[in-house]
Coordinates of C-alpha atoms in Angstrom, one line a residue:
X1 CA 1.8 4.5 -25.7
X2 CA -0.5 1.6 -26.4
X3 CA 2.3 -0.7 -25.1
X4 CA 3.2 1.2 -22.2
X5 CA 0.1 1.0 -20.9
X6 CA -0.3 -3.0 -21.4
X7 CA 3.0 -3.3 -19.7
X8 CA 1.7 -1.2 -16.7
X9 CA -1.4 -3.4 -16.3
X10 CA 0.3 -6.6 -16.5
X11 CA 3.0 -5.5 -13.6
X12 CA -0.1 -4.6 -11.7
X13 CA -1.2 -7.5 -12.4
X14 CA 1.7 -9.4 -11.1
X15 CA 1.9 -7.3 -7.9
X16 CA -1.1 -8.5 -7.0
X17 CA -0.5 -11.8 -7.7
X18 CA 2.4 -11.7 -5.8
X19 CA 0.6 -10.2 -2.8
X20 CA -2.6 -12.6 -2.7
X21 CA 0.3 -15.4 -2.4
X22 CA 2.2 -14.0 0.8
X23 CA -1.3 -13.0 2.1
X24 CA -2.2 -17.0 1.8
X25 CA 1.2 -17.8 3.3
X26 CA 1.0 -15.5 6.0
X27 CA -2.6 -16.9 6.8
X28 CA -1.4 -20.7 7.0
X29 CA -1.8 -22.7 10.2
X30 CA -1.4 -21.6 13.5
X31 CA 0.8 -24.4 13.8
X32 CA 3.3 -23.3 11.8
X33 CA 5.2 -19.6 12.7
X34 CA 6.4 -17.1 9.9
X35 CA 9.4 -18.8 9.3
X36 CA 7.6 -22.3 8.4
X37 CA 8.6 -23.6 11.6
X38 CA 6.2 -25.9 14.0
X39 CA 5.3 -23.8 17.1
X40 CA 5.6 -25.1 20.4
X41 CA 3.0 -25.3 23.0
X42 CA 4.1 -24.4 26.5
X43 CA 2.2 -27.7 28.9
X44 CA 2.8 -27.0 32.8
X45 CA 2.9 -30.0 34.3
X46 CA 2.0 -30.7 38.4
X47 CA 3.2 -34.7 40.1
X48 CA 3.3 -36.0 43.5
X49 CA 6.0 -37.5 45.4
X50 CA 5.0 -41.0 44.8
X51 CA 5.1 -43.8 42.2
X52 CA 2.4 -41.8 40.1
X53 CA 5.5 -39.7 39.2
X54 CA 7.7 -42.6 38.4
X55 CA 5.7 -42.3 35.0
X56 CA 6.2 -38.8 34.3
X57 CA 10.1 -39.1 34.5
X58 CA 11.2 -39.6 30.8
X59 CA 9.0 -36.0 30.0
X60 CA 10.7 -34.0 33.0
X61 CA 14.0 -35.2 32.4
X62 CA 13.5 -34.4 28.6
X63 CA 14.6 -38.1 27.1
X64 CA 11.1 -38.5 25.4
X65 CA 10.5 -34.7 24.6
X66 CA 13.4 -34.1 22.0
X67 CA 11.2 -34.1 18.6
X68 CA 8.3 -33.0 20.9
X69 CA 6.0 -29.6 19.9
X70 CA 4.9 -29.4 23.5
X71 CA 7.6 -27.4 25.7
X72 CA 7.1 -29.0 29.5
X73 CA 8.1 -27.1 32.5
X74 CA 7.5 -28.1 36.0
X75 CA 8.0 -25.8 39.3
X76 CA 8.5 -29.1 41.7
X77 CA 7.3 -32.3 43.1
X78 CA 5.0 -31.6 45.4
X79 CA 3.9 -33.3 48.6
X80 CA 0.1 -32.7 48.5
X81 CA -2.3 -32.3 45.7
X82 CA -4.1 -29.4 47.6
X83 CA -0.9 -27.8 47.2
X84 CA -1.7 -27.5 43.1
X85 CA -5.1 -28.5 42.8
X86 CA -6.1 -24.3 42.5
X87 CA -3.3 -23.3 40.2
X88 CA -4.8 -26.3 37.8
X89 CA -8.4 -25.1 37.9
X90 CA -7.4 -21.6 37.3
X91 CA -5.6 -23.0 34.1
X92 CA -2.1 -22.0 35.3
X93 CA -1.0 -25.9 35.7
X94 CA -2.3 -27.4 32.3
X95 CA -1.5 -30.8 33.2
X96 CA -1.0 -32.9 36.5
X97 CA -0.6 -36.8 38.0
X98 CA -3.1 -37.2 40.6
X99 CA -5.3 -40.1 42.4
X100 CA -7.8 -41.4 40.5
X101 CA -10.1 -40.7 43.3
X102 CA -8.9 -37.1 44.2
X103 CA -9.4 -36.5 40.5
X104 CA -12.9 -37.6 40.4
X105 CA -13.5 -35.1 43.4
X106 CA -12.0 -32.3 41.4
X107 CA -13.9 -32.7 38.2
X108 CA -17.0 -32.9 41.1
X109 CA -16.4 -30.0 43.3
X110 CA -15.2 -27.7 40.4
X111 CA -18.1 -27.8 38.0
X112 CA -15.9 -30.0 35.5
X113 CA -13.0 -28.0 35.0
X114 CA -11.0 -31.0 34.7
X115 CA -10.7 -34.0 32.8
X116 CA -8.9 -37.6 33.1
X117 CA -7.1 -38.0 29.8
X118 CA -4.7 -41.2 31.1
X119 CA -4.4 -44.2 33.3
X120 CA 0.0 -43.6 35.3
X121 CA 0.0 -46.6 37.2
X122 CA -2.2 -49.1 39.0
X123 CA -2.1 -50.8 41.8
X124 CA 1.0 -50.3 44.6
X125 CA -0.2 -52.1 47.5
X126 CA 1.3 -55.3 49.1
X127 CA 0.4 -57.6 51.7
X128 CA 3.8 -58.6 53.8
X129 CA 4.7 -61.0 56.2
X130 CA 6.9 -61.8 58.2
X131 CA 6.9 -65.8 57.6
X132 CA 5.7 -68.1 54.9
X133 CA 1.9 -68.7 56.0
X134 CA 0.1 -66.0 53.6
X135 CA 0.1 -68.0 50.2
X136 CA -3.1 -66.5 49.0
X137 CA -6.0 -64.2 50.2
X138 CA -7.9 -67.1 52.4
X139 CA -5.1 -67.3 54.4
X140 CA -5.6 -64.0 55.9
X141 CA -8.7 -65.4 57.6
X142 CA -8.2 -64.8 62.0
X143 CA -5.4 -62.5 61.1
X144 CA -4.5 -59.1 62.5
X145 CA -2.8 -56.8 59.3
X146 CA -1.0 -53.9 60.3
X147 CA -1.4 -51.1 57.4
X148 CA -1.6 -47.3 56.9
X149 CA -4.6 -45.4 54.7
X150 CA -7.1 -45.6 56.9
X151 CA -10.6 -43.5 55.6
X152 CA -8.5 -43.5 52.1
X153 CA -8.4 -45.7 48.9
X154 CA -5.8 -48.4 50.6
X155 CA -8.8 -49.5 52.8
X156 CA -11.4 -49.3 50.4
X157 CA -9.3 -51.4 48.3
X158 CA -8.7 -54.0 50.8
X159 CA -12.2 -54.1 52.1
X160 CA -13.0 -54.6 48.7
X161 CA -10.2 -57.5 47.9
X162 CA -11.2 -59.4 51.3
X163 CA -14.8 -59.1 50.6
X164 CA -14.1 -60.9 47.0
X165 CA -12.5 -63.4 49.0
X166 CA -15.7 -64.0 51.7
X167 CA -13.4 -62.4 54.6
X168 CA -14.9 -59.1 56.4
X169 CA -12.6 -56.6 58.7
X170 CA -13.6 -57.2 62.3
X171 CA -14.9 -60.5 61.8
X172 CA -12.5 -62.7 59.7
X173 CA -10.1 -60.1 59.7
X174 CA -8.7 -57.7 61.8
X175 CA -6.5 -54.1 60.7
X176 CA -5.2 -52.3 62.6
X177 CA -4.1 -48.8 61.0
X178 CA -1.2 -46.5 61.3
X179 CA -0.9 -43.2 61.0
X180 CA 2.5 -43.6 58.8
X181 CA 4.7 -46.1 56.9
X182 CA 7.4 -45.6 59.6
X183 CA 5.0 -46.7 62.1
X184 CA 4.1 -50.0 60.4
X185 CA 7.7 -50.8 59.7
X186 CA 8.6 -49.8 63.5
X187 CA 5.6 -52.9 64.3
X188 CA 7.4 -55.3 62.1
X189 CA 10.8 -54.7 63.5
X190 CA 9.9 -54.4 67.1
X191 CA 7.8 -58.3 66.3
X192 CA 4.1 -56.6 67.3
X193 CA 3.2 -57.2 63.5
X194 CA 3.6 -60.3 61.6
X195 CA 1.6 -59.3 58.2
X196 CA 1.3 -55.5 57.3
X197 CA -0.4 -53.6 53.9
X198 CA 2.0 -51.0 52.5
X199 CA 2.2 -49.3 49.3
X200 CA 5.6 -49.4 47.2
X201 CA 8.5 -48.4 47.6
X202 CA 7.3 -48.3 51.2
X203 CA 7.1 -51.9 50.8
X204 CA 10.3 -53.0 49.4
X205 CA 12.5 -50.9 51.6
X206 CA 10.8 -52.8 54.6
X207 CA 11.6 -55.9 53.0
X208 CA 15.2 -54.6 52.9
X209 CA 14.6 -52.6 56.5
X210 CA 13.7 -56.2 58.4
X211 CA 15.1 -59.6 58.4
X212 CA 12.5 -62.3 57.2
X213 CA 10.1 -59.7 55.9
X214 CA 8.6 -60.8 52.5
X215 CA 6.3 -59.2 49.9
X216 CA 3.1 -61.9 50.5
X217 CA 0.4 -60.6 48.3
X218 CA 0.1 -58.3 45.0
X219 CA -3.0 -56.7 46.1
X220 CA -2.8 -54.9 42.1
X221 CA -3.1 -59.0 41.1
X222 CA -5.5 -60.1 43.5
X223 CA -7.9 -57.2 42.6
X224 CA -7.6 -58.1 39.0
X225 CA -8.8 -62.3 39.8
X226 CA -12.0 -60.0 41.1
X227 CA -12.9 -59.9 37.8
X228 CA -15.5 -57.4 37.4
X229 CA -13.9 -54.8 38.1
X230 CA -10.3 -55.9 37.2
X231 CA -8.2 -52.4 37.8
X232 CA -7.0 -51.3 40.9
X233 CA -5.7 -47.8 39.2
X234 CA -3.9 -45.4 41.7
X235 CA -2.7 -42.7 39.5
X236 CA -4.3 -40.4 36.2
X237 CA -3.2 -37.5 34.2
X238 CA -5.4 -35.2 34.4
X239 CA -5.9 -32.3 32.1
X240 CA -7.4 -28.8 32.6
X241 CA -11.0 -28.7 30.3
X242 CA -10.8 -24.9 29.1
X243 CA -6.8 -26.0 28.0
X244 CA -7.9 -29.2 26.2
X245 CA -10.7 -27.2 24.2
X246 CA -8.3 -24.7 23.5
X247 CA -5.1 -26.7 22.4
X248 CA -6.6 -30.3 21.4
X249 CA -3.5 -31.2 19.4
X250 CA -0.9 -30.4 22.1
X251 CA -3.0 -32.4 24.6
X252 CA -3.0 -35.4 21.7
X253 CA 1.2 -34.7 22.3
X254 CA 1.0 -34.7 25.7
X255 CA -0.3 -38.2 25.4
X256 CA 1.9 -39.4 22.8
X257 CA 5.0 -38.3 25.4
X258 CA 3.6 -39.6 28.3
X259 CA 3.2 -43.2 26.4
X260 CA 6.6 -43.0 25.7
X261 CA 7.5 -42.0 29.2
X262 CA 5.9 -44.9 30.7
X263 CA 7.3 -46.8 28.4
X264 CA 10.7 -46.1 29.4
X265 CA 10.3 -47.4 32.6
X266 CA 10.7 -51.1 31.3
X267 CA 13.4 -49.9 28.8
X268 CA 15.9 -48.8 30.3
X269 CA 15.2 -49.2 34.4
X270 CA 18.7 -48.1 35.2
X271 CA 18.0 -44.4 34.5
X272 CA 14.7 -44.5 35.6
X273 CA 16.1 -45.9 38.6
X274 CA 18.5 -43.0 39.0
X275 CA 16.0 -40.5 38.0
X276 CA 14.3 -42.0 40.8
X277 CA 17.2 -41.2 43.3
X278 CA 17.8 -37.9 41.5
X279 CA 14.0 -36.9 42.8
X280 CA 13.8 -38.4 46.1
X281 CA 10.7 -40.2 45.3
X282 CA 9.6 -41.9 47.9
X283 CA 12.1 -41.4 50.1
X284 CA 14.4 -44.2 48.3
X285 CA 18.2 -42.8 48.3
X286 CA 19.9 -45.7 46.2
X287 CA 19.4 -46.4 42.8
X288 CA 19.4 -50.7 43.2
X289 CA 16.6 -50.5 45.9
X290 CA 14.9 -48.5 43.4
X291 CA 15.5 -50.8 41.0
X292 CA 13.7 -53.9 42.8
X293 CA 10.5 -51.3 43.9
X294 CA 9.8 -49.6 40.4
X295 CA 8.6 -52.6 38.5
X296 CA 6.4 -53.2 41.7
X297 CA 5.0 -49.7 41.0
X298 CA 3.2 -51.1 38.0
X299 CA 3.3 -47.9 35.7
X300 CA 0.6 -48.6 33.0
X301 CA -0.4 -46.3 30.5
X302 CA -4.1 -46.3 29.2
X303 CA -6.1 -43.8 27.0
X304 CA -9.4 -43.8 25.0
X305 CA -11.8 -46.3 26.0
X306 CA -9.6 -48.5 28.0
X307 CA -9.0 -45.6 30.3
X308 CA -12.5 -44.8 30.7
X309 CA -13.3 -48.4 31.5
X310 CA -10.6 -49.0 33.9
X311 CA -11.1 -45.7 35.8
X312 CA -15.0 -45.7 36.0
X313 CA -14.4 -49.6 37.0
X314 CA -12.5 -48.6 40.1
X315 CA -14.1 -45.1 40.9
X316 CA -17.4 -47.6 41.4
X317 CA -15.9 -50.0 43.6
X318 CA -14.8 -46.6 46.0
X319 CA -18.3 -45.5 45.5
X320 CA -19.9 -48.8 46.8
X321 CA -17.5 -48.1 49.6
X322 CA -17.4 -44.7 50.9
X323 CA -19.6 -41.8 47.8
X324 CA -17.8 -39.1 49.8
X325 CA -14.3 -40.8 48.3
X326 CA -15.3 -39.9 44.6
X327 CA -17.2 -36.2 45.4
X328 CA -20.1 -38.3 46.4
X329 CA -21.2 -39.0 43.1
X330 CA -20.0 -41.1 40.3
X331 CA -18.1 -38.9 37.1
X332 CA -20.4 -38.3 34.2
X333 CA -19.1 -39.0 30.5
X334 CA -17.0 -35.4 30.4
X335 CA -15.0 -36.7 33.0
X336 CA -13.3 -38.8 30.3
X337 CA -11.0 -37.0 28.0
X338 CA -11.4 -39.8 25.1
X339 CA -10.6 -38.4 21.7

């Protein structure tokens, strides 16, 4: 009897045992599901029509993504960030490639309910000509550019090249603005513009649309010989602040992928360049004009510190320029997603 009711006890015993250690295995990480596999995080993603998307192509397309515990979905390329900008406040886009500017407005005029977490690309303006005078920046001086952007970053930018160079608009310079690409390129093929500002691919299909046309200045190159301030950025991923709070390891993915994205651009430029086609950005319909405009796109990926610098850099020089361009005041530190 004596032994039948040690071997009770020890089986209880066991049980136990054996039920503290599913308890513990059932309580692991939320990482990990019940069958010990990695869960995914669902990351909706928002882009532009534009070379800020040009990026953003090896995570839609899936080439980067394969090991990835993100899962990335996308509804379309839109034309307009006002088109998105609610759905990503509201935390229904997690994730999207806008201006650097527009960003800084959004993290302003929402109370901070986004972040920058990356640098997509810099500079994509180019000075053209129609010639072989324009050599460098001075030799603007008692010209007459024809460019679109007008009240937008592309003038900022250029005001803030050709004062860096001693030159001021409407007295060494003279611009005259379109409403349109189309419109400059109509001036350079009708001969009433000799030097126009466009952004890429914009710029390489003129050079392709008009005989003699040539790509003159890099403005991307010319802001960085500024020196202070030596990134002209254009694009930045942008985040959602209650998602990064929430899922800070997916967002750490997310960054990881869109590295790798980027750096597929240089890798292996033929798909890109048919990606490129695939989406229609930028209006470019062949894949070996997109070839020749993509590297001009200059896709750059930059995160941490280097981001911050490079994006508060530029936000100051719009600032100096035009406060109302930024939100009318320049980002504080939670602006910066830098972990």
């Amino acid at each position: 009897m004596k032994n039948f009711k040690k071997l009770t006890a020890l089986l209880l015993l066991v049980s136990t045992l054996l039920f503290s250690f599913a308890a513990c295995a059932d309580n692991g990480s939320k990482d990990d599901n019940n069958d010990g596999e990695t869960e995914t995080t669902e990351v909706k993603i928002a882009t532009l029509n534009g070379p800020t998307t040009i990026g953003v192509l090896g995570i839609l397309k899936g080439d980067v993504t394969k090991d990835s515990t993100n899962k990335y979905t996308y509804d379309q390329i839109y034309a307009a960030a006002d088109a998105f900008a609610p759905a990503l406040l509201r935390n229904e886009i997690n994730a999207a490639i806008i201006p650097a500017n527009a960003a800084a407005t959004l993290y302003k005029n929402s109370g901070g309910k986004i972040q920058v977490a990356a640098v997509n690309n810099l500079g994509v303006l180019y000075i053209l000509e129609k010639g072989e005078s324009i050599k460098s920046v001075a030799d603007l001086k008692n010209k007459t550019i024809v460019a679109t952007g007008a009240g937008t970053t592309p003038q900022y930018s250029l005001e803030y090249i050709l004062k860096a160079n001693g030159l001021k608009i409407g007295e060494d310079v003279n611009v005259e603005y379109k409403s349109e690409a189309a419109e400059v390129l109509a001036a350079l093929k009708q001969g009433t513009a000799d030097i126009a500002m466009l952004p890429q691919p914009a710029a390489t299909k003129a050079t392709k649309a008009v005989e003699g046309v040539r790509i003159a200045l890099d403005l991307n190159a010319e802001w960085a010989k500024t020196g202070e301030n030596a990134a002209l950025v254009t694009g930045v991923l942008v985040v959602n602040t209650q998602f990064a709070k929430e899922n800070p390891k997916a967002v750490e993915t997310l960054l990881k992928d869109y590295e790798a994205s980027c750096a597929l651009v240089v890798s292996d430029l033929d798909k890109i360049a048919e990606y490129v086609v695939e989406f229609g950005i930028g209006g470019i319909d062949n894949a070996g004009l997109a070839k020749l405009a993509v590297p001009l796109c200059n896709i750059k990926f930059m995160a941490g510190e280097e981001m911050k610098n490079a994006v508060s850099g530029y936000l100051k020089v719009l600032f100096e320029s035009n406060p109302a361009s930024i939100g009318g005041e320049m980002p504080a530190d939670s602006f910066y997603y830098t972990k």
